[in-house]
C-alpha positions as CSV (number, residue, x, y, z in Angstrom):
1,M,149.6,42.6,54.2
2,A,146.3,40.4,53.2
3,G,146.7,38.7,56.9
4,A,146.1,42.6,58.6
5,T,143.5,43.6,56.4
6,S,141.4,40.1,57.0
7,S,142.3,41.3,60.8
8,S,141.3,44.7,60.8
9,L,137.2,42.9,59.1
10,I,136.8,40.9,62.0
11,W,134.5,42.8,64.8
12,S,132.7,42.7,67.3
13,P,129.2,43.0,67.6
14,W,128.8,46.2,69.1
15,Q,131.5,47.4,66.9
16,A,130.0,45.5,63.5
17,T,126.7,47.4,64.8
18,L,128.6,50.5,65.0
19,H,129.9,50.3,61.9
20,H,126.6,50.0,59.7
21,Y,124.6,52.3,61.9
22,N,128.2,55.4,60.6
23,N,127.7,53.9,57.0
24,R,123.2,53.8,57.5
25,F,123.8,57.7,57.5
26,H,127.3,59.2,57.4
27,H,126.5,59.8,53.4
28,V,122.2,61.2,54.7
29,K,123.5,65.1,54.7
30,G,121.8,66.3,57.6
31,Y,119.9,63.0,58.9
32,P,122.6,61.2,61.5
33,F,119.2,59.8,63.5
34,P,117.2,57.0,62.4
35,C,114.3,58.0,64.2
36,H,112.6,60.2,61.5
37,A,111.4,57.3,60.4
38,Y,108.7,56.6,63.2
39,N,105.2,57.9,63.7
40,P,105.8,60.7,66.1
41,I,103.9,59.3,68.9
42,T,100.6,61.3,69.5
43,N,99.5,60.2,72.2
44,S,101.9,61.6,74.9
45,S,103.4,64.9,74.1
46,S,99.5,66.3,74.6
47,N,99.1,65.5,77.0
48,K,101.8,65.8,80.1
49,Q,100.7,65.1,83.4
50,D,98.9,68.6,85.4
51,H,101.5,68.3,87.5
52,F,104.0,69.0,85.8
53,S,105.8,72.6,84.5
54,M,108.6,73.6,82.6
55,S,108.7,76.5,84.9
56,G,110.0,75.3,88.1
57,C,111.1,71.9,87.1
58,G,114.7,71.6,85.9
59,C,114.0,72.3,82.9
60,S,116.5,75.5,82.6
61,W,118.4,73.0,80.0
62,I,115.5,73.5,78.0
63,Q,116.8,76.7,76.6
64,D,119.1,78.1,75.2
65,N,119.0,82.1,77.0
66,S,119.6,80.6,80.4
67,L,120.8,83.5,82.2
68,V,118.7,83.7,85.8
69,H,119.1,87.1,87.5
70,A,119.5,85.8,91.6
71,S,119.4,88.5,94.9
72,A,120.0,85.3,96.8
73,T,122.0,87.8,99.7
74,S,119.2,87.0,102.3
75,F,120.3,83.0,102.0
76,G,123.2,84.5,102.8
77,M,124.7,83.9,99.1
78,S,126.2,86.2,97.6
79,S,124.1,88.4,94.4
80,K,125.0,87.1,91.3
81,K,123.7,85.9,88.0
82,C,123.6,82.0,88.0
83,S,126.4,80.8,85.3
84,A,124.8,80.4,82.1
85,L,124.5,76.6,80.3
86,P,127.5,76.7,77.1
87,T,125.4,77.6,74.5
88,K,127.9,75.6,72.0
89,T,126.1,73.6,69.9
90,V,127.3,69.8,68.9
91,D,126.5,68.2,65.3
92,V,126.1,64.9,66.4
93,S,127.0,63.9,62.4
94,S,128.1,60.3,63.7
95,V,127.0,57.7,65.6
96,S,131.1,57.2,66.5
97,D,130.8,60.6,68.2
98,L,127.2,60.0,70.3
99,F,128.2,55.9,71.0
100,E,131.8,58.2,72.3
101,F,129.9,60.5,74.8
102,I,127.2,58.3,75.9
103,C,130.6,55.6,77.3
104,S,131.7,59.1,78.8
105,G,128.8,59.9,81.0
106,P,128.7,59.3,84.8
107,L,126.2,56.8,85.4
108,V,127.6,54.2,82.9
109,D,129.7,53.0,85.2
110,K,127.1,53.0,87.5
111,I,124.5,51.7,85.8
112,G,126.7,48.9,84.4
113,I,126.5,49.7,80.9
114,T,129.4,48.8,78.7
115,P,130.8,50.1,75.8
116,E,129.7,46.3,74.3
117,N,126.1,47.2,76.1
118,V,125.7,50.5,73.8
119,G,127.0,48.9,70.5
120,E,124.5,46.2,70.5
121,S,121.8,48.8,72.0
122,I,123.1,52.0,70.0
123,D,119.8,51.8,67.5
124,K,117.9,51.7,71.4
125,W,119.8,55.3,72.3
126,L,118.9,56.7,68.7
127,L,115.2,55.9,69.1
128,Y,115.4,57.6,72.9
129,G,117.0,59.5,71.8
130,S,114.8,62.0,68.8
131,Q,111.2,60.8,70.7
132,L,112.8,62.8,74.1
133,C,113.9,66.0,71.5
134,R,110.3,65.9,70.0
135,L,109.2,65.9,73.5
136,F,111.0,68.4,74.8
137,Q,111.2,70.2,71.4
138,L,114.5,70.3,70.8
139,N,116.8,70.1,67.4
140,E,118.3,66.5,68.1
141,L,120.5,68.1,65.1
142,K,121.3,71.0,67.0
143,L,121.5,69.4,70.5
144,T,123.9,72.4,72.9
145,I,126.0,70.2,75.6
146,P,123.8,70.3,78.5
147,Q,120.8,68.7,76.2
148,K,122.9,66.1,74.8
149,A,124.2,65.3,78.3
150,R,121.0,65.7,80.1
151,L,119.0,62.9,77.2
152,Y,122.3,60.9,76.8
153,H,123.6,60.7,80.5
154,Y,121.2,61.1,81.8
155,Y,117.6,60.4,81.0
156,I,118.1,57.7,78.6
157,P,120.7,55.7,80.9
158,V,118.4,55.2,83.7
159,F,115.6,54.6,81.4
160,F,117.5,51.7,81.2
161,W,118.0,50.8,84.5
162,C,114.2,50.9,85.3
163,Q,113.4,48.0,82.6
164,D,116.7,46.6,84.1
165,Q,114.7,46.9,87.2
166,I,111.3,45.3,85.2
167,A,112.4,42.5,83.9
168,L,113.8,41.5,87.3
169,H,111.1,41.8,89.2
170,T,108.9,40.3,86.1
171,S,111.3,37.5,86.4
172,K,110.5,36.2,89.3
173,F,106.5,35.1,88.6
174,K,105.6,32.4,87.2
175,D,103.9,31.9,83.5
176,G,100.5,33.0,83.6
177,D,100.6,34.8,87.1
178,D,98.9,38.1,87.5
179,V,102.4,40.7,87.9
180,P,101.7,44.1,90.0
181,P,103.5,47.0,88.4
182,L,107.1,47.6,90.1
183,V,106.8,50.3,91.9
184,I,110.2,52.7,92.1
185,G,110.6,55.9,93.5
186,F,112.3,59.1,92.5
187,S,113.3,60.7,95.7
188,A,115.0,64.2,95.4
189,P,115.1,67.6,96.2
190,Q,112.9,70.1,95.1
191,G,113.7,72.1,91.7
192,C,116.2,69.4,91.3
193,G,114.9,68.1,87.8
194,K,113.4,65.1,89.5
195,T,108.8,65.0,87.8
196,T,110.9,66.6,84.8
197,L,113.1,62.7,84.7
198,V,109.4,61.4,85.6
199,F,107.8,62.9,82.9
200,A,110.6,61.9,80.4
201,L,110.5,58.2,81.8
202,D,107.2,58.1,81.8
203,Y,107.0,59.5,77.9
204,L,109.1,56.6,77.5
205,F,108.0,54.3,78.6
206,K,104.4,54.6,76.9
207,T,106.4,55.1,73.6
208,T,107.7,51.8,74.5
209,K,104.4,50.4,74.7
210,R,104.6,50.4,77.8
211,K,101.8,50.9,80.0
212,S,103.1,53.5,83.3
213,A,101.7,55.5,85.6
214,T,103.2,58.7,87.8
215,I,102.2,59.4,90.7
216,S,103.4,62.3,93.8
217,I,103.7,62.8,97.6
218,D,101.4,66.4,96.5
219,D,99.3,64.6,95.6
220,F,98.3,62.6,98.7
221,Y,98.5,66.2,100.6
222,L,95.7,66.7,103.3
223,T,93.2,68.3,101.7
224,A,92.1,71.6,102.9
225,Q,90.2,70.9,105.2
226,G,92.8,69.0,106.5
227,Q,95.2,72.1,106.2
228,A,93.0,73.6,108.5
229,K,93.0,71.0,110.9
230,L,95.9,70.6,111.4
231,R,97.7,74.2,111.8
232,E,94.9,74.4,114.4
233,E,96.1,71.7,116.6
234,N,99.5,72.8,115.8
235,Q,99.7,76.9,116.2
236,G,103.3,78.6,116.2
237,N,104.8,75.6,114.4
238,A,105.9,76.9,111.5
239,L,106.8,73.4,109.8
240,L,103.1,72.8,109.9
241,E,101.4,75.4,108.9
242,Y,101.5,75.1,105.6
243,R,102.1,71.8,103.2
244,G,104.8,70.2,103.5
245,N,106.4,68.0,106.1
246,A,105.5,64.6,107.2
247,G,102.3,65.1,108.9
248,S,100.5,66.8,105.6
249,H,99.1,63.8,103.8
250,D,96.2,62.1,103.8
251,L,97.8,58.6,104.2
252,P,95.2,56.1,103.9
253,F,94.6,58.0,101.1
254,S,97.7,57.3,99.6
255,V,97.8,53.4,101.0
256,K,93.6,53.2,99.1
257,T,95.2,54.6,95.7
258,I,98.9,53.1,95.7
259,E,97.1,49.9,96.3
260,A,94.8,50.2,93.6
261,L,97.1,50.4,91.4
262,T,99.2,48.0,91.3
263,Q,96.0,45.9,91.3
264,L,95.9,47.8,87.5
265,T,97.4,44.3,86.5
266,K,95.1,43.0,83.4
267,D,93.1,44.9,80.2
268,G,90.1,46.8,80.4
269,M,90.9,47.3,84.4
270,K,90.9,51.3,85.1
271,M,91.1,54.1,87.6
272,K,91.2,57.6,88.1
273,V,94.7,58.7,89.8
274,P,94.7,62.0,92.7
275,R,95.7,65.9,92.0
276,Y,96.5,68.1,94.0
277,E,96.0,71.9,92.5
278,K,98.5,73.8,94.9
279,S,96.7,77.7,93.5
280,A,93.6,76.5,95.2
281,Y,93.1,78.6,97.9
282,S,95.2,81.2,96.9
283,G,98.0,78.9,97.4
284,R,97.1,77.3,100.1
285,G,96.3,74.5,97.8
286,D,93.6,71.8,97.9
287,R,92.9,68.3,95.7
288,A,92.3,68.6,93.0
289,D,88.7,67.6,91.9
290,A,87.7,64.3,90.7
291,T,86.4,65.2,87.5
292,T,89.7,66.1,86.4
293,W,91.6,63.2,87.4
294,P,93.8,61.7,84.7
295,E,93.1,58.1,84.0
296,V,95.7,55.0,83.6
297,E,94.5,51.9,82.4
298,G,96.4,48.1,83.0
299,P,98.1,46.0,82.7
300,L,101.5,48.4,83.8
301,K,104.2,48.1,84.2
302,V,105.5,50.0,85.8
303,I,103.9,53.2,88.1
304,L,106.6,56.2,88.5
305,F,106.3,57.3,92.9
306,E,108.6,60.7,93.4
307,G,108.5,62.9,96.0
308,W,110.9,65.3,97.8
309,M,110.8,63.2,101.7
310,L,110.4,59.7,100.3
311,G,112.5,57.9,101.9
312,F,112.9,59.8,104.8
313,K,113.2,57.7,108.6
314,P,112.2,59.0,112.0
315,L,115.3,59.9,114.0
316,P,116.3,59.7,117.7
317,A,114.0,63.4,119.3
318,E,117.3,64.8,120.1
319,V,119.0,64.5,116.6
320,V,116.0,66.5,115.9
321,K,115.8,68.6,118.4
322,S,119.2,70.2,118.0
323,V,118.5,70.6,114.3
324,D,115.0,73.1,114.7
325,P,113.3,72.2,117.8
326,Q,109.8,72.8,115.9
327,L,110.9,69.4,113.8
328,E,110.4,67.8,116.8
329,T,106.8,66.8,116.0
330,V,107.4,66.0,112.2
331,N,110.0,63.6,113.1
332,K,107.1,61.9,115.7
333,N,104.7,61.9,112.0
334,L,106.6,60.5,110.4
335,E,106.6,57.2,111.8
336,A,103.3,56.5,109.6
337,Y,105.5,56.6,106.5
338,Y,106.8,53.5,105.9
339,E,103.6,51.8,106.3
340,A,101.7,54.4,103.8
341,W,104.2,55.0,101.1
342,D,107.2,53.3,101.9
343,K,107.4,49.2,102.0
344,Y,105.4,50.4,98.4
345,I,108.0,50.5,96.7
346,N,110.2,48.1,94.9
347,A,113.2,50.6,93.7
348,W,114.4,53.0,94.4
349,V,116.0,56.3,92.6
350,I,118.2,58.3,94.9
351,I,119.0,62.0,93.5
352,K,121.8,63.0,95.6
353,I,122.7,66.7,96.7
354,K,126.3,68.9,98.2
355,D,123.8,71.1,100.0
356,P,120.6,71.1,100.5
357,S,120.8,75.5,100.0
358,Y,120.4,74.5,96.3
359,V,117.2,74.8,96.8
360,Y,116.7,77.9,97.4
361,R,118.4,78.5,93.7
362,W,116.5,76.3,91.9
363,R,113.6,78.1,93.6
364,L,114.6,81.2,93.2
365,Q,115.4,80.4,88.8
366,A,111.9,78.6,89.0
367,E,109.7,81.8,90.9
368,I,112.0,84.0,88.9
369,A,111.0,82.3,85.4
370,M,107.3,82.1,86.1
371,R,107.4,85.7,86.5
372,Q,109.3,86.3,83.8
373,A,106.4,84.4,81.1
374,G,103.5,86.1,83.0
375,K,102.6,84.3,86.1
376,A,101.7,85.2,89.5
377,G,106.0,84.4,91.5
378,M,106.5,84.6,95.1
379,S,109.3,87.4,96.0
380,D,112.2,86.6,96.6
381,D,111.8,87.1,100.3
382,E,108.9,85.1,99.5
383,V,111.0,82.0,98.4
384,N,113.0,82.9,101.8
385,D,109.5,81.8,104.0
386,F,108.7,79.2,101.8
387,V,112.3,77.0,101.4
388,S,112.8,77.6,104.7
389,R,109.9,75.7,105.7
390,Y,111.8,72.1,104.6
391,L,115.4,73.2,105.0
392,P,115.1,72.0,108.9
393,A,114.1,68.7,106.7
394,Y,116.8,68.3,104.2
395,K,119.0,69.1,107.0
396,A,118.1,66.4,109.5
397,Y,117.1,63.4,107.4
398,L,119.5,63.6,103.7
399,P,123.0,62.3,105.1
400,T,121.3,59.5,106.7
401,L,119.1,58.6,103.1
402,Y,121.7,59.2,101.6
403,A,124.5,56.9,103.9
404,E,122.1,54.8,104.3
405,G,119.1,54.2,102.3
406,P,115.5,54.4,102.7
407,S,114.2,51.4,105.1
408,G,114.0,48.5,104.1
409,S,115.4,48.9,100.4
410,D,117.5,46.4,98.8
411,P,120.9,47.8,97.8
412,D,120.7,46.4,94.5
413,R,117.7,47.6,93.5
414,V,119.0,51.6,94.2
415,L,120.1,53.8,92.2
416,A,121.9,57.2,94.2
417,I,122.5,59.4,91.3
418,D,124.9,62.4,92.1
419,I,123.5,66.0,90.6
420,D,126.0,69.4,91.0
421,E,124.2,72.8,90.7
422,E,123.5,72.6,87.6
423,R,121.2,69.9,88.2
424,N,123.7,67.5,85.9
425,P,125.2,64.0,87.4
426,I,128.5,63.6,88.8
427,L,131.2,61.5,89.7
428,A,130.4,61.2,93.2
429,T,133.7,62.4,94.9
């Protein structure tokens, strides 16, 4: 019997860590996380990027009452209520419960996270979870299942992957070298939550004392004057009537911005990062006044670059013409995008969807939420018209992106994440 007892107490380091945390918090009623000992980070939650908005950016999981009425018959979808997210609360009363939940996530195997890894770094999982709860103003003791899954099955695993990519990037330089920031590209359809993901990652980098910068392809749209010229030169092409598709971006400006950001390798180096004002000119948009651009300071560790068409590459003319004849000009414009964007990206997160028509529903949800919040929002017909200008590009370019990855990318540095219609990561089928 004594031998059996002794054997049962021989634990691996990660099992001992879990036992330590369970003992530490099991008897502290109401405080399963150690994170309350940390001071709140004051420089991030109050300084959200101006292109981030809780409305329409995949944040329905934050809400407990997330029913949305989707009158989407004009999109070939039946008129129905969008299914509500579960509202059952999950009281994480022990670290063992959280450990098991983390290990059940769909990304752990893809990222290479083992139970041993989770056990040995459980204090970081706890800390990051608490910090994200603070960011999104969630009650960390009473998370709903969607909230818990979004943090521990999605945002935090991707953050660990990003950290690994930074370490790999840094290892390629010698001691004393100026190490440029790693550029991680996030390619995902509109409305799937990529901006919220990047927002969460940026916050975690700041709370862990690593400087980061965020940019979007939206920040590089042509000015209002440039858009007017593009529209005039392509009369009759609905895909280039408004901003969005290839050809509507200021590529030299984006190159200048990205190259300047990658040179922020020392303390004291600063620059302002451009932003775009979508509401200008009655919604046609314009580059925001430079006095409103946020400032970033070196040394940057990472640049998070997100966009709906990052990684798209031109296809044979007959292929795009079979999707939509108007796409031929867009396809020609796309030839210049690799040199302007993709070649600067060192690692990729590709968020994959099964059906591009999800974008209709997501955009409709966003506009309904904006109207319910008392803000101006598009009607159902306007949403239909808006998304229809992007759908040909999705139909043409997503299959190649998903099958081959972005041009010039290293397959070992591409994280592909399949998500469902509720924007949650799932196992690829």
